């Protein structure tokens, strides 16, 4: 089995993969290299988390998967959905694949739903288009979908502003499931929700994946949420996957300093050290149109060595089914410094 076979989709034979992304490159019209050489795969019943700060290419990756990027964007590589390359499909075929083959749950349901149409009509629209259902059949399907995501069928007559944030997010999930897709792409599906509703939505997504044997790609900046929900994690920085592996392993034992910083950014319940001495990460991801030389993370890296400024780093083995694009990948990362005040508070 090649290294590509154990990329972020795990050790799953290629013929069983729903989604297989190979060497994906996305460059916007202004020259910004938003996605650079990404390899990912997702199989039936598998949950892949994609983590990273804003500006690291996560949402661009999601939009590229169904060719939703703006005109003038250059895209190369392969995006195989059930073995068929989305990038070479004719537009009629792409429209058929959207909703029915793969669908997206966008972040910010209030911005994604049409404020002047009832939610039942919005869920029914793709059913009528792709399933060629009758109005009566579509209405029945809408009621079933709403009940499946924990809402009464009668809520189909409501407008988006009449629903709570959690209810609107459930509507987005029902809409994504409307045409029985095999792959769900969830882009920050719980960002705007309180923690109780967030937990309910995450459990709902997990349940749907298990019951319907779906593939799930979930995108978030929150490594803790992804590690609790997903089987595997891929950490993106400056448009590349810099670490990937089993979710709990990446969260608990990151082998890339960026993955380690993301994990340490969230306090752990019962861990005084993380509560009183959180490790923040100064600075921001680089401008995609002006990337630094060498390892793109080296200007922010607390454990960089001289060669990091000139030598780019490819993913390499960092443990069982765990890879990291770091010069330190083969061993435990050196200790990352904290501020003196934080250290004193922790003690």
mmCIF file of C-alpha atoms in Angstrom:
data_model
loop_
_atom_site.group_PDB
_atom_site.id
_atom_site.type_symbol
_atom_site.label_atom_id
_atom_site.label_comp_id
_atom_site.label_asym_id
_atom_site.label_seq_id
_atom_site.Cartn_x
_atom_site.Cartn_y
_atom_site.Cartn_z
ATOM 1 C CA UNK A 1 0.000 0.000 0.000
ATOM 2 C CA UNK A 2 1.445 3.390 -1.004
ATOM 3 C CA UNK A 3 1.626 6.459 1.196
ATOM 4 C CA UNK A 4 -1.166 7.995 -0.828
ATOM 5 C CA UNK A 5 -3.349 5.074 0.294
ATOM 6 C CA UNK A 6 -2.879 6.103 3.921
ATOM 7 C CA UNK A 7 -3.410 9.803 3.353
ATOM 8 C CA UNK A 8 -6.117 11.571 5.298
ATOM 9 C CA UNK A 9 -8.686 9.002 4.261
ATOM 10 C CA UNK A 10 -6.908 6.251 6.169
ATOM 11 C CA UNK A 11 -5.905 2.756 5.088
ATOM 12 C CA UNK A 12 -8.901 2.165 2.848
ATOM 13 C CA UNK A 13 -8.631 0.564 -0.619
ATOM 14 C CA UNK A 14 -9.137 3.103 -3.404
ATOM 15 C CA UNK A 15 -12.128 1.235 -4.817
ATOM 16 C CA UNK A 16 -14.025 1.759 -1.526
ATOM 17 C CA UNK A 17 -13.471 5.521 -1.361
ATOM 18 C CA UNK A 18 -16.328 7.894 -2.000
ATOM 19 C CA UNK A 19 -14.008 10.865 -2.400
ATOM 20 C CA UNK A 20 -10.392 10.815 -3.529
ATOM 21 C CA UNK A 21 -8.611 14.169 -3.900
ATOM 22 C CA UNK A 22 -5.227 14.028 -5.596
ATOM 23 C CA UNK A 23 -2.706 16.877 -5.824
ATOM 24 C CA UNK A 24 -5.409 19.562 -5.741
ATOM 25 C CA UNK A 25 -4.195 23.089 -6.535
ATOM 26 C CA UNK A 26 -6.434 26.181 -6.385
ATOM 27 C CA UNK A 27 -5.192 29.636 -7.385
ATOM 28 C CA UNK A 28 -7.491 32.653 -7.415
ATOM 29 C CA UNK A 29 -7.466 35.246 -10.192
ATOM 30 C CA UNK A 30 -5.355 37.599 -8.023
ATOM 31 C CA UNK A 31 -2.592 34.992 -7.834
ATOM 32 C CA UNK A 32 -3.390 33.776 -4.306
ATOM 33 C CA UNK A 33 -2.448 30.092 -3.967
ATOM 34 C CA UNK A 34 -5.273 29.031 -1.627
ATOM 35 C CA UNK A 35 -4.865 25.228 -1.907
ATOM 36 C CA UNK A 36 -1.524 23.629 -2.738
ATOM 37 C CA UNK A 37 -0.989 19.960 -3.486
ATOM 38 C CA UNK A 38 -3.692 18.526 -1.226
ATOM 39 C CA UNK A 39 -4.300 14.760 -1.087
ATOM 40 C CA UNK A 40 -7.376 13.609 0.872
ATOM 41 C CA UNK A 41 -9.832 10.730 0.778
ATOM 42 C CA UNK A 42 -13.103 9.807 2.484
ATOM 43 C CA UNK A 43 -14.836 6.436 2.486
ATOM 44 C CA UNK A 44 -18.397 5.333 3.223
ATOM 45 C CA UNK A 45 -19.153 5.632 6.931
ATOM 46 C CA UNK A 46 -15.957 7.584 7.490
ATOM 47 C CA UNK A 47 -15.645 11.025 9.115
ATOM 48 C CA UNK A 48 -12.707 13.217 8.142
ATOM 49 C CA UNK A 49 -12.048 16.479 9.964
ATOM 50 C CA UNK A 50 -10.178 19.344 8.297
ATOM 51 C CA UNK A 51 -8.775 21.890 10.766
ATOM 52 C CA UNK A 52 -6.945 25.189 10.553
ATOM 53 C CA UNK A 53 -7.228 28.923 11.139
ATOM 54 C CA UNK A 54 -9.161 31.242 8.860
ATOM 55 C CA UNK A 55 -7.171 31.792 5.687
ATOM 56 C CA UNK A 56 -5.613 28.326 5.572
ATOM 57 C CA UNK A 57 -7.685 27.089 2.620
ATOM 58 C CA UNK A 58 -10.351 24.953 4.292
ATOM 59 C CA UNK A 59 -13.427 26.593 2.767
ATOM 60 C CA UNK A 60 -11.718 26.952 -0.615
ATOM 61 C CA UNK A 61 -11.116 23.210 -0.522
ATOM 62 C CA UNK A 62 -14.807 22.582 0.248
ATOM 63 C CA UNK A 63 -15.996 24.815 -2.592
ATOM 64 C CA UNK A 64 -13.532 23.260 -5.021
ATOM 65 C CA UNK A 65 -14.942 19.787 -4.403
ATOM 66 C CA UNK A 66 -18.199 20.714 -6.169
ATOM 67 C CA UNK A 67 -16.813 23.392 -8.486
ATOM 68 C CA UNK A 68 -18.405 26.275 -6.619
ATOM 69 C CA UNK A 69 -15.412 28.624 -6.898
ATOM 70 C CA UNK A 70 -15.704 32.009 -8.655
ATOM 71 C CA UNK A 71 -14.954 32.446 -12.343
ATOM 72 C CA UNK A 72 -11.284 32.967 -13.142
ATOM 73 C CA UNK A 73 -10.065 30.545 -10.455
ATOM 74 C CA UNK A 74 -7.477 28.030 -11.676
ATOM 75 C CA UNK A 75 -7.994 24.485 -10.398
ATOM 76 C CA UNK A 76 -5.842 21.453 -11.188
ATOM 77 C CA UNK A 77 -5.415 17.908 -9.906
ATOM 78 C CA UNK A 78 -8.154 15.317 -9.490
ATOM 79 C CA UNK A 79 -11.369 15.232 -7.437
ATOM 80 C CA UNK A 80 -12.752 11.723 -7.807
ATOM 81 C CA UNK A 81 -16.294 11.156 -6.532
ATOM 82 C CA UNK A 82 -17.104 7.457 -6.808
ATOM 83 C CA UNK A 83 -14.211 7.272 -9.281
ATOM 84 C CA UNK A 84 -15.501 10.074 -11.555
ATOM 85 C CA UNK A 85 -13.404 13.251 -11.820
ATOM 86 C CA UNK A 86 -15.529 16.287 -10.973
ATOM 87 C CA UNK A 87 -12.993 18.637 -12.583
ATOM 88 C CA UNK A 88 -13.462 17.066 -16.029
ATOM 89 C CA UNK A 89 -17.263 16.702 -15.879
ATOM 90 C CA UNK A 90 -19.479 18.684 -18.230
ATOM 91 C CA UNK A 91 -21.638 21.264 -16.437
ATOM 92 C CA UNK A 92 -24.807 19.211 -16.833
ATOM 93 C CA UNK A 93 -23.148 16.314 -15.041
ATOM 94 C CA UNK A 94 -21.800 18.606 -12.302
ATOM 95 C CA UNK A 95 -25.313 19.918 -11.614
ATOM 96 C CA UNK A 96 -26.565 16.326 -11.389
ATOM 97 C CA UNK A 97 -23.804 15.411 -8.903
ATOM 98 C CA UNK A 98 -24.503 18.368 -6.629
ATOM 99 C CA UNK A 99 -27.137 17.425 -4.037
ATOM 100 C CA UNK A 100 -27.538 13.867 -5.389
ATOM 101 C CA UNK A 101 -23.897 12.748 -5.191
ATOM 102 C CA UNK A 102 -22.466 15.176 -2.660
ATOM 103 C CA UNK A 103 -23.910 18.162 -0.801
ATOM 104 C CA UNK A 104 -22.634 20.953 1.444
ATOM 105 C CA UNK A 105 -23.839 22.261 4.800
ATOM 106 C CA UNK A 106 -22.626 25.864 4.778
ATOM 107 C CA UNK A 107 -21.708 27.848 7.868
ATOM 108 C CA UNK A 108 -24.209 30.514 8.898
ATOM 109 C CA UNK A 109 -27.599 28.998 8.119
ATOM 110 C CA UNK A 110 -29.358 32.385 8.236
ATOM 111 C CA UNK A 111 -27.174 33.590 5.363
ATOM 112 C CA UNK A 112 -27.643 30.380 3.372
ATOM 113 C CA UNK A 113 -31.429 30.129 3.651
ATOM 114 C CA UNK A 114 -33.706 32.414 1.628
ATOM 115 C CA UNK A 115 -35.444 34.742 4.085
ATOM 116 C CA UNK A 116 -38.601 35.171 1.966
ATOM 117 C CA UNK A 117 -39.364 31.490 1.295
ATOM 118 C CA UNK A 118 -40.741 28.912 3.701
ATOM 119 C CA UNK A 119 -38.203 26.298 4.709
ATOM 120 C CA UNK A 120 -40.347 23.472 3.341
ATOM 121 C CA UNK A 121 -40.240 25.009 -0.144
ATOM 122 C CA UNK A 122 -36.463 25.413 0.080
ATOM 123 C CA UNK A 123 -35.923 21.785 1.065
ATOM 124 C CA UNK A 124 -38.356 20.622 -1.623
ATOM 125 C CA UNK A 125 -36.618 22.497 -4.448
ATOM 126 C CA UNK A 126 -33.707 20.036 -4.966
ATOM 127 C CA UNK A 127 -36.081 17.086 -4.498
ATOM 128 C CA UNK A 128 -38.313 18.344 -7.306
ATOM 129 C CA UNK A 129 -35.307 19.065 -9.511
ATOM 130 C CA UNK A 130 -33.170 15.973 -8.968
ATOM 131 C CA UNK A 131 -35.676 13.324 -7.919
ATOM 132 C CA UNK A 132 -38.394 14.393 -10.393
ATOM 133 C CA UNK A 133 -40.895 14.010 -7.573
ATOM 134 C CA UNK A 134 -44.460 15.273 -7.573
ATOM 135 C CA UNK A 135 -45.423 18.179 -5.329
ATOM 136 C CA UNK A 136 -47.196 15.739 -3.002
ATOM 137 C CA UNK A 137 -44.216 13.382 -2.935
ATOM 138 C CA UNK A 138 -41.796 16.236 -2.263
ATOM 139 C CA UNK A 139 -43.961 17.534 0.592
ATOM 140 C CA UNK A 140 -44.016 14.078 2.190
ATOM 141 C CA UNK A 141 -40.240 13.786 1.825
ATOM 142 C CA UNK A 142 -39.741 17.226 3.423
ATOM 143 C CA UNK A 143 -41.775 16.184 6.456
ATOM 144 C CA UNK A 144 -39.743 12.980 6.802
ATOM 145 C CA UNK A 145 -36.461 14.884 6.558
ATOM 146 C CA UNK A 146 -37.480 17.429 9.183
ATOM 147 C CA UNK A 147 -38.513 14.709 11.606
ATOM 148 C CA UNK A 148 -35.265 12.869 10.868
ATOM 149 C CA UNK A 149 -33.270 15.869 12.080
ATOM 150 C CA UNK A 150 -35.459 16.382 15.135
ATOM 151 C CA UNK A 151 -37.967 18.995 13.938
ATOM 152 C CA UNK A 152 -41.760 18.581 13.647
ATOM 153 C CA UNK A 153 -42.964 18.215 10.054
ATOM 154 C CA UNK A 154 -45.286 21.179 10.667
ATOM 155 C CA UNK A 155 -42.252 23.485 10.794
ATOM 156 C CA UNK A 156 -42.071 23.209 7.013
ATOM 157 C CA UNK A 157 -44.422 26.217 6.870
ATOM 158 C CA UNK A 158 -42.068 28.414 8.916
ATOM 159 C CA UNK A 159 -39.809 31.140 7.556
ATOM 160 C CA UNK A 160 -36.109 31.078 8.555
ATOM 161 C CA UNK A 161 -36.471 34.020 10.978
ATOM 162 C CA UNK A 162 -39.102 32.055 12.921
ATOM 163 C CA UNK A 163 -36.577 29.364 13.856
ATOM 164 C CA UNK A 164 -33.750 29.374 16.377
ATOM 165 C CA UNK A 165 -30.123 29.073 15.287
ATOM 166 C CA UNK A 166 -30.021 25.379 16.107
ATOM 167 C CA UNK A 167 -33.282 24.741 14.273
ATOM 168 C CA UNK A 168 -32.009 26.564 11.175
ATOM 169 C CA UNK A 169 -28.854 24.452 11.232
ATOM 170 C CA UNK A 170 -31.013 21.325 11.393
ATOM 171 C CA UNK A 171 -32.893 22.621 8.333
ATOM 172 C CA UNK A 172 -29.557 22.982 6.504
ATOM 173 C CA UNK A 173 -28.702 19.377 7.354
ATOM 174 C CA UNK A 174 -32.156 18.206 6.201
ATOM 175 C CA UNK A 175 -31.630 20.097 2.942
ATOM 176 C CA UNK A 176 -28.208 18.489 2.471
ATOM 177 C CA UNK A 177 -29.814 15.047 2.885
ATOM 178 C CA UNK A 178 -32.764 15.810 0.576
ATOM 179 C CA UNK A 179 -31.476 13.920 -2.469
ATOM 180 C CA UNK A 180 -29.798 11.036 -0.611
ATOM 181 C CA UNK A 181 -26.163 12.020 -1.297
ATOM 182 C CA UNK A 182 -23.346 9.667 -0.394
ATOM 183 C CA UNK A 183 -20.987 12.460 0.754
ATOM 184 C CA UNK A 184 -21.710 15.403 3.087
ATOM 185 C CA UNK A 185 -19.313 18.348 3.301
ATOM 186 C CA UNK A 186 -19.965 20.350 6.485
ATOM 187 C CA UNK A 187 -18.219 23.741 6.567
ATOM 188 C CA UNK A 188 -18.156 25.028 10.166
ATOM 189 C CA UNK A 189 -21.684 23.684 10.815
ATOM 190 C CA UNK A 190 -21.764 24.652 14.509
ATOM 191 C CA UNK A 191 -19.703 27.867 14.671
ATOM 192 C CA UNK A 192 -22.574 30.227 15.540
ATOM 193 C CA UNK A 193 -24.296 27.887 18.018
ATOM 194 C CA UNK A 194 -24.099 27.712 21.807
ATOM 195 C CA UNK A 195 -22.312 24.692 23.252
ATOM 196 C CA UNK A 196 -25.467 22.744 24.139
ATOM 197 C CA UNK A 197 -26.958 23.077 20.646
ATOM 198 C CA UNK A 198 -23.528 22.453 19.131
ATOM 199 C CA UNK A 199 -23.326 19.123 20.946
ATOM 200 C CA UNK A 200 -26.816 18.156 19.706
ATOM 201 C CA UNK A 201 -25.940 18.998 16.085
ATOM 202 C CA UNK A 202 -22.671 17.062 16.251
ATOM 203 C CA UNK A 203 -24.414 13.989 17.678
ATOM 204 C CA UNK A 204 -27.062 14.282 14.976
ATOM 205 C CA UNK A 205 -24.416 14.370 12.237
ATOM 206 C CA UNK A 206 -22.646 11.347 13.721
ATOM 207 C CA UNK A 207 -25.940 9.444 13.891
ATOM 208 C CA UNK A 208 -26.819 10.219 10.265
ATOM 209 C CA UNK A 209 -23.388 9.137 9.027
ATOM 210 C CA UNK A 210 -23.676 5.829 10.882
ATOM 211 C CA UNK A 211 -27.298 5.099 9.891
ATOM 212 C CA UNK A 212 -26.936 5.966 6.208
ATOM 213 C CA UNK A 213 -23.287 4.922 5.705
ATOM 214 C CA UNK A 214 -22.406 8.400 4.453
ATOM 215 C CA UNK A 215 -18.985 9.894 4.008
ATOM 216 C CA UNK A 216 -18.429 13.101 5.976
ATOM 217 C CA UNK A 217 -15.873 15.866 5.592
ATOM 218 C CA UNK A 218 -16.232 18.324 8.463
ATOM 219 C CA UNK A 219 -14.345 21.619 8.419
ATOM 220 C CA UNK A 220 -13.609 23.605 11.567
ATOM 221 C CA UNK A 221 -11.009 25.679 13.367
ATOM 222 C CA UNK A 222 -11.813 23.768 16.575
ATOM 223 C CA UNK A 223 -9.547 20.751 16.891
ATOM 224 C CA UNK A 224 -11.347 19.596 20.042
ATOM 225 C CA UNK A 225 -14.717 19.377 18.250
ATOM 226 C CA UNK A 226 -13.191 17.537 15.299
ATOM 227 C CA UNK A 227 -11.300 15.065 17.481
ATOM 228 C CA UNK A 228 -14.523 14.211 19.311
ATOM 229 C CA UNK A 229 -16.573 13.797 16.126
ATOM 230 C CA UNK A 230 -14.252 12.493 13.407
ATOM 231 C CA UNK A 231 -12.204 9.350 12.790
ATOM 232 C CA UNK A 232 -9.274 11.163 11.214
ATOM 233 C CA UNK A 233 -7.936 14.707 11.120
ATOM 234 C CA UNK A 234 -6.119 16.701 8.471
ATOM 235 C CA UNK A 235 -4.555 19.976 9.641
ATOM 236 C CA UNK A 236 -4.202 22.640 6.929
ATOM 237 C CA UNK A 237 -1.819 25.596 6.959
ATOM 238 C CA UNK A 238 -1.185 28.024 4.090
ATOM 239 C CA UNK A 239 -3.152 25.840 1.696
ATOM 240 C CA UNK A 240 -1.418 22.543 2.492
ATOM 241 C CA UNK A 241 -2.072 19.559 4.723
ATOM 242 C CA UNK A 242 0.746 19.753 7.272
ATOM 243 C CA UNK A 243 -0.410 16.912 9.524
ATOM 244 C CA UNK A 244 -2.874 14.040 9.236
ATOM 245 C CA UNK A 245 -3.691 10.928 11.183
ATOM 246 C CA UNK A 246 -6.144 9.332 13.636
ATOM 247 C CA UNK A 247 -8.215 12.068 15.280
ATOM 248 C CA UNK A 248 -7.328 11.332 18.893
ATOM 249 C CA UNK A 249 -3.636 10.918 18.041
ATOM 250 C CA UNK A 250 -3.383 14.247 16.207
ATOM 251 C CA UNK A 251 -5.231 16.037 19.016
ATOM 252 C CA UNK A 252 -3.370 14.462 21.910
ATOM 253 C CA UNK A 253 0.048 13.933 20.320
ATOM 254 C CA UNK A 254 0.467 16.368 17.425
ATOM 255 C CA UNK A 255 3.731 15.949 15.527
ATOM 256 C CA UNK A 256 3.615 19.324 13.786
ATOM 257 C CA UNK A 257 4.068 22.520 15.846
ATOM 258 C CA UNK A 258 1.022 24.061 14.158
ATOM 259 C CA UNK A 259 -1.190 21.112 15.068
ATOM 260 C CA UNK A 260 0.214 21.251 18.588
ATOM 261 C CA UNK A 261 -0.581 24.973 18.831
ATOM 262 C CA UNK A 262 -4.164 24.436 17.632
ATOM 263 C CA UNK A 263 -4.664 21.698 20.208
ATOM 264 C CA UNK A 264 -3.156 23.787 23.027
ATOM 265 C CA UNK A 265 -5.318 26.807 22.166
ATOM 266 C CA UNK A 266 -8.319 25.208 23.897
ATOM 267 C CA UNK A 267 -8.235 24.646 27.689
ATOM 268 C CA UNK A 268 -8.751 21.048 28.846
ATOM 269 C CA UNK A 269 -11.294 20.421 31.595
ATOM 270 C CA UNK A 270 -9.474 19.404 34.764
ATOM 271 C CA UNK A 271 -6.042 20.406 33.418
ATOM 272 C CA UNK A 272 -4.782 23.385 35.438
ATOM 273 C CA UNK A 273 -1.784 23.879 33.163
ATOM 274 C CA UNK A 274 -3.947 24.451 30.091
ATOM 275 C CA UNK A 275 -6.342 26.635 32.057
ATOM 276 C CA UNK A 276 -3.776 29.009 33.522
ATOM 277 C CA UNK A 277 -1.121 28.826 30.813
ATOM 278 C CA UNK A 278 -2.820 28.471 27.413
ATOM 279 C CA UNK A 279 -0.395 28.498 24.532
ATOM 280 C CA UNK A 280 -1.561 31.017 21.996
ATOM 281 C CA UNK A 281 0.022 31.389 18.577
ATOM 282 C CA UNK A 282 1.157 34.925 17.677
ATOM 283 C CA UNK A 283 0.709 36.288 14.183
ATOM 284 C CA UNK A 284 -1.520 35.155 11.324
ATOM 285 C CA UNK A 285 -1.301 32.705 8.418
ATOM 286 C CA UNK A 286 0.664 34.152 5.475
ATOM 287 C CA UNK A 287 -0.897 35.963 2.532
ATOM 288 C CA UNK A 288 -1.556 33.240 -0.088
ATOM 289 C CA UNK A 289 -0.197 35.552 -2.782
ATOM 290 C CA UNK A 290 3.098 36.130 -0.925
ATOM 291 C CA UNK A 291 4.074 32.878 0.778
ATOM 292 C CA UNK A 292 7.373 32.697 2.666
ATOM 293 C CA UNK A 293 10.180 30.489 1.398
ATOM 294 C CA UNK A 294 10.930 27.095 2.914
ATOM 295 C CA UNK A 295 8.377 25.785 5.384
ATOM 296 C CA UNK A 296 5.529 28.297 5.272
ATOM 297 C CA UNK A 297 5.021 27.943 9.034
ATOM 298 C CA UNK A 298 8.608 28.771 10.007
ATOM 299 C CA UNK A 299 8.024 32.535 10.665
ATOM 300 C CA UNK A 300 5.592 31.597 13.462
ATOM 301 C CA UNK A 301 7.178 28.327 14.556
ATOM 302 C CA UNK A 302 8.617 28.220 18.105
ATOM 303 C CA UNK A 303 10.828 25.204 17.313
ATOM 304 C CA UNK A 304 12.091 26.130 13.817
ATOM 305 C CA UNK A 305 15.712 25.478 12.923
ATOM 306 C CA UNK A 306 17.848 27.264 10.324
ATOM 307 C CA UNK A 307 16.968 24.907 7.464
ATOM 308 C CA UNK A 308 13.227 25.552 7.905
ATOM 309 C CA UNK A 309 13.646 28.979 6.280
ATOM 310 C CA UNK A 310 14.935 27.443 3.036
ATOM 311 C CA UNK A 311 13.753 23.807 2.861
ATOM 312 C CA UNK A 312 10.096 23.013 2.270
ATOM 313 C CA UNK A 313 8.790 20.033 4.212
ATOM 314 C CA UNK A 314 6.723 17.185 2.737
ATOM 315 C CA UNK A 315 4.476 14.882 4.765
ATOM 316 C CA UNK A 316 6.500 12.086 6.322
ATOM 317 C CA UNK A 317 5.828 9.228 8.735
ATOM 318 C CA UNK A 318 5.294 10.351 12.329
ATOM 319 C CA UNK A 319 3.667 7.192 13.731
ATOM 320 C CA UNK A 320 1.112 4.551 12.716
ATOM 321 C CA UNK A 321 -1.056 6.131 9.971
ATOM 322 C CA UNK A 322 0.188 9.514 11.235
ATOM 323 C CA UNK A 323 2.158 11.934 9.069
ATOM 324 C CA UNK A 324 3.599 15.406 9.577
ATOM 325 C CA UNK A 325 5.281 17.950 7.310
ATOM 326 C CA UNK A 326 7.892 18.906 9.886
ATOM 327 C CA UNK A 327 11.624 18.368 10.260
ATOM 328 C CA UNK A 328 10.861 17.061 13.773
ATOM 329 C CA UNK A 329 8.187 14.599 12.583
ATOM 330 C CA UNK A 330 10.147 11.471 13.463
ATOM 331 C CA UNK A 331 10.435 12.344 17.158
ATOM 332 C CA UNK A 332 8.564 14.156 19.891
ATOM 333 C CA UNK A 333 8.436 17.893 19.258
ATOM 334 C CA UNK A 334 10.837 20.012 21.311
ATOM 335 C CA UNK A 335 9.192 21.815 24.220
ATOM 336 C CA UNK A 336 7.422 24.963 23.064
ATOM 337 C CA UNK A 337 8.100 28.009 25.267
ATOM 338 C CA UNK A 338 5.368 29.814 27.177
ATOM 339 C CA UNK A 339 5.519 33.306 28.622
ATOM 340 C CA UNK A 340 7.090 33.713 32.060
ATOM 341 C CA UNK A 341 3.866 35.087 33.479
ATOM 342 C CA UNK A 342 1.865 32.127 32.178
ATOM 343 C CA UNK A 343 4.351 29.699 33.653
ATOM 344 C CA UNK A 344 4.185 31.432 37.027
ATOM 345 C CA UNK A 345 0.373 31.350 36.979
ATOM 346 C CA UNK A 346 0.382 27.647 36.216
ATOM 347 C CA UNK A 347 2.703 26.949 39.105
#
